[in-house]
CSV table of C-alpha atoms in Angstrom, one decimal:
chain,number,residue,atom,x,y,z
A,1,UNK,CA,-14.1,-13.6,12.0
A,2,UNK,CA,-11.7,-11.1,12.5
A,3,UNK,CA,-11.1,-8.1,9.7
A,4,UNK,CA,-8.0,-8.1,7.8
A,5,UNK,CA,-7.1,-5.0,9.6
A,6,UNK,CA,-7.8,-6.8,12.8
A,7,UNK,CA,-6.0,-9.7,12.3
A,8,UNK,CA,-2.5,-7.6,11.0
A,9,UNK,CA,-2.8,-6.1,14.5
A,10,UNK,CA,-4.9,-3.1,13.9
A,11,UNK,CA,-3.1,0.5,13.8
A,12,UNK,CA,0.1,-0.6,16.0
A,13,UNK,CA,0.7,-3.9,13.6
A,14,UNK,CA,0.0,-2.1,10.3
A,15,UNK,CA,2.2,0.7,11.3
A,16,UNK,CA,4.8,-2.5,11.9
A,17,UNK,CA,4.6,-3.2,8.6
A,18,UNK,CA,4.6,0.4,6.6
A,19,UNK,CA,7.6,1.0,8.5
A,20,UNK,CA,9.6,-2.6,7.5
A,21,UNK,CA,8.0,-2.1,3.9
A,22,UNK,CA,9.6,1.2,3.8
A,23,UNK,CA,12.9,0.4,4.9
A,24,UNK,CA,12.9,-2.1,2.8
A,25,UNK,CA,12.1,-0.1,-0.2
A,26,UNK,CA,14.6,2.2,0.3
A,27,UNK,CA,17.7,-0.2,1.0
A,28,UNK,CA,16.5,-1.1,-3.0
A,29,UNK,CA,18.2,0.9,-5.3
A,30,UNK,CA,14.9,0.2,-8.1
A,31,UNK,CA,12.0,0.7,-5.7
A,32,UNK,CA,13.9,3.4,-3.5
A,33,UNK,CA,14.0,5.9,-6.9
A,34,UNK,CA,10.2,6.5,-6.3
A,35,UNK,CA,11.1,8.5,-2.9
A,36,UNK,CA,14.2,10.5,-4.3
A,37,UNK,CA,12.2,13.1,-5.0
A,38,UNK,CA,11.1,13.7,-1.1
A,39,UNK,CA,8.1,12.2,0.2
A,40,UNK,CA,5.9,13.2,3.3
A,41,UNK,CA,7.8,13.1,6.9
A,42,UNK,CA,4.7,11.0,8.2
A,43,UNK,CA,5.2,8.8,5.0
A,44,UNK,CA,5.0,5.6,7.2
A,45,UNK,CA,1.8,6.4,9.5
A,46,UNK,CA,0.0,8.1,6.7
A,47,UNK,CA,0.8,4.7,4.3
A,48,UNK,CA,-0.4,2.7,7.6
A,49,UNK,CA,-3.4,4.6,7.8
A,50,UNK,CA,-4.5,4.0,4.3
A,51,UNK,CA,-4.4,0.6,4.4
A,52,UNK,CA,-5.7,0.3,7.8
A,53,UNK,CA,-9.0,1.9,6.3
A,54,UNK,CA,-8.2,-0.1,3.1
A,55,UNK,CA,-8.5,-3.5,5.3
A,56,UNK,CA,-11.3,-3.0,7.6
A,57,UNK,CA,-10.0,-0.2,9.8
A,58,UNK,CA,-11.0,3.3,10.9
A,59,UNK,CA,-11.2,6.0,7.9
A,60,UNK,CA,-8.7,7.8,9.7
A,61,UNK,CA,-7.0,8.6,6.1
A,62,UNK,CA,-10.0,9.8,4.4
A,63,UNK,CA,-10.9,11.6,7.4
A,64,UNK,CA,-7.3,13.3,7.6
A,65,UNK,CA,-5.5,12.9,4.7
A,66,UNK,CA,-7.0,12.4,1.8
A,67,UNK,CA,-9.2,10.1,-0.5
A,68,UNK,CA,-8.1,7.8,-3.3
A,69,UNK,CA,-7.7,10.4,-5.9
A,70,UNK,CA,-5.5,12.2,-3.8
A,71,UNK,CA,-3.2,8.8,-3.6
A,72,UNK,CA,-3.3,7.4,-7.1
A,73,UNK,CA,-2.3,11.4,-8.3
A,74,UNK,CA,0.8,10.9,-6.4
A,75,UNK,CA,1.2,7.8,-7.7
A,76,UNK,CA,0.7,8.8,-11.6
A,77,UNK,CA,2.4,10.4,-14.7
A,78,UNK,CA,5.5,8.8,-14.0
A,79,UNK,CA,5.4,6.2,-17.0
A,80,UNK,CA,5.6,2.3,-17.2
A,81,UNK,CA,7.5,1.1,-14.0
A,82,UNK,CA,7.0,-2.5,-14.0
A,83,UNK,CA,10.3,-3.9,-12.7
A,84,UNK,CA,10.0,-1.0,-10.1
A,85,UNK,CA,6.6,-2.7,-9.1
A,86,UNK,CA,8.0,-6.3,-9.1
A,87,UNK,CA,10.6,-5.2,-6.4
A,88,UNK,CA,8.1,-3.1,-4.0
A,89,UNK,CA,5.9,-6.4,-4.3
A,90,UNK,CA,8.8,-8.8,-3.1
A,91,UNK,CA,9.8,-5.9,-0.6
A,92,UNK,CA,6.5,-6.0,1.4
A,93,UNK,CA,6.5,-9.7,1.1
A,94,UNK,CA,9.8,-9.6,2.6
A,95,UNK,CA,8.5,-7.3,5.2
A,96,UNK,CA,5.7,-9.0,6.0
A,97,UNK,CA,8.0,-12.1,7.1
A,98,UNK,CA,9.7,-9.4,9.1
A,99,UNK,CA,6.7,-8.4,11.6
A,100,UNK,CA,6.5,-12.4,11.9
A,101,UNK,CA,3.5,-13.3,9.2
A,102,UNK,CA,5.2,-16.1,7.7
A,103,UNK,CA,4.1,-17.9,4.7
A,104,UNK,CA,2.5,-20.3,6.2
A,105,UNK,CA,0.2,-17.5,7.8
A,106,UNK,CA,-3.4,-17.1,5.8
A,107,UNK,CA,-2.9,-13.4,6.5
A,108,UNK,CA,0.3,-13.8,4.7
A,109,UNK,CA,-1.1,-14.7,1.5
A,110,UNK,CA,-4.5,-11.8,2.0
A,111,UNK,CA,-1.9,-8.9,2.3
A,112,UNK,CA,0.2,-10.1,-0.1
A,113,UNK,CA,-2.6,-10.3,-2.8
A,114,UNK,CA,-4.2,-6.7,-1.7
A,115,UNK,CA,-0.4,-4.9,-1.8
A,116,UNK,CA,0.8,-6.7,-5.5
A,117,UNK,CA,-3.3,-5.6,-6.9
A,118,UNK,CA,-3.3,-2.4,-5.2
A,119,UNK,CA,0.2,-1.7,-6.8
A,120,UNK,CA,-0.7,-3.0,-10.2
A,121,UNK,CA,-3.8,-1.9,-10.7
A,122,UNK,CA,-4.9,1.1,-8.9
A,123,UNK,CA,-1.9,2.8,-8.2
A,124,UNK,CA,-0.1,2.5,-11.5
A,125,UNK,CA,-3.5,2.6,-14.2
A,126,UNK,CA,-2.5,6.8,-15.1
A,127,UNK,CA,0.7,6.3,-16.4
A,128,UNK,CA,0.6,9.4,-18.6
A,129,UNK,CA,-0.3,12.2,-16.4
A,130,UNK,CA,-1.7,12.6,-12.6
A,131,UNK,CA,-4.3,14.7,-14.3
A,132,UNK,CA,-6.1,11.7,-16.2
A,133,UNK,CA,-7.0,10.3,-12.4
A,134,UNK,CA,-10.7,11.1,-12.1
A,135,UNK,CA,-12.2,13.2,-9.2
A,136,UNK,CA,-13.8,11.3,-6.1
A,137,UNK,CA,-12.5,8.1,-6.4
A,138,UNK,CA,-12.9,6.2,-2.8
A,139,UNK,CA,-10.4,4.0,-0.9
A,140,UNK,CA,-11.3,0.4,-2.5
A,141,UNK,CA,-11.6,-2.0,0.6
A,142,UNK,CA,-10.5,-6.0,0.6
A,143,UNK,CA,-11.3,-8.5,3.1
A,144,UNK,CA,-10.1,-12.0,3.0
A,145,UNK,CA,-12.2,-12.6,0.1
A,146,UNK,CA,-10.3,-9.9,-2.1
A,147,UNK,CA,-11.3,-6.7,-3.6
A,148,UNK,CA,-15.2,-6.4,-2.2
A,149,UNK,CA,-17.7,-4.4,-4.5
């Protein structure tokens, strides 16, 4: 069977996807509040390259960019944003029915779990400060059976 990664096209479809996620996200006036402070000119490829590695891919991120500390920091010490999660979740499931995995895909239903965990767990556990995220944390990888050890 095919890797998640494989199966969402590899490189070329997840990069697809960051970029409809991200339009997405900013045409909403919750979600697009996260990126009013600036974010990374190479936002979209260096989000497709995470969770390329994050579903099965190359560790083109860790090897480039960064590891999972690095991302959850940049993600933490901005308090509770629940509702703000909510709408990113329902804006990559809306993207994902943009690049054409529809509902009745399986894949549909595997990205859609790994993007609303990934958002509420690991990305939004340091709520107080991006200090609290410990050092050496590694990309956590998920295969169509979920989160894997």
């Amino acid at each position: 069977m095919d890797s998640v990664y494989e199966a969402a096209g590899g490189d070329a479809g997840l990069l697809r996807l960051a970029s409809a996620w991200h339009r997405r996200v900013m045409a909403d006036e919750v979600v697009e509040h996260a990126f009013s402070h600036g974010f990374h000119p190479r936002h979209t490829e260096r989000l497709a390259a995470y969770w390329a590695e994050a579903l099965g891919g190359p560790t083109d991120y860790s090897d480039n960019f960064g590891d999972e500390t690095s991302v959850v920091r940049l993600h933490s010490g901005n308090g509770e944003h629940d509702e703000m999660d909510r709408r990113a979740i329902a804006c990559f499931d809306e993207a994902l029915d943009d690049v054409g995995i529809t509902d009745d895909d399986p894949l549909h239903r595997v990205l859609s779990d790994y993007f609303a965990w990934a958002t509420t767990t690991t990305m939004s556990r340091y709520h107080g400060s991006a200090a609290d995220v410990p050092q050496g944390l590694r990309i956590p990888h998920w295969s169509w059976d979920g989160l894997q050890g």
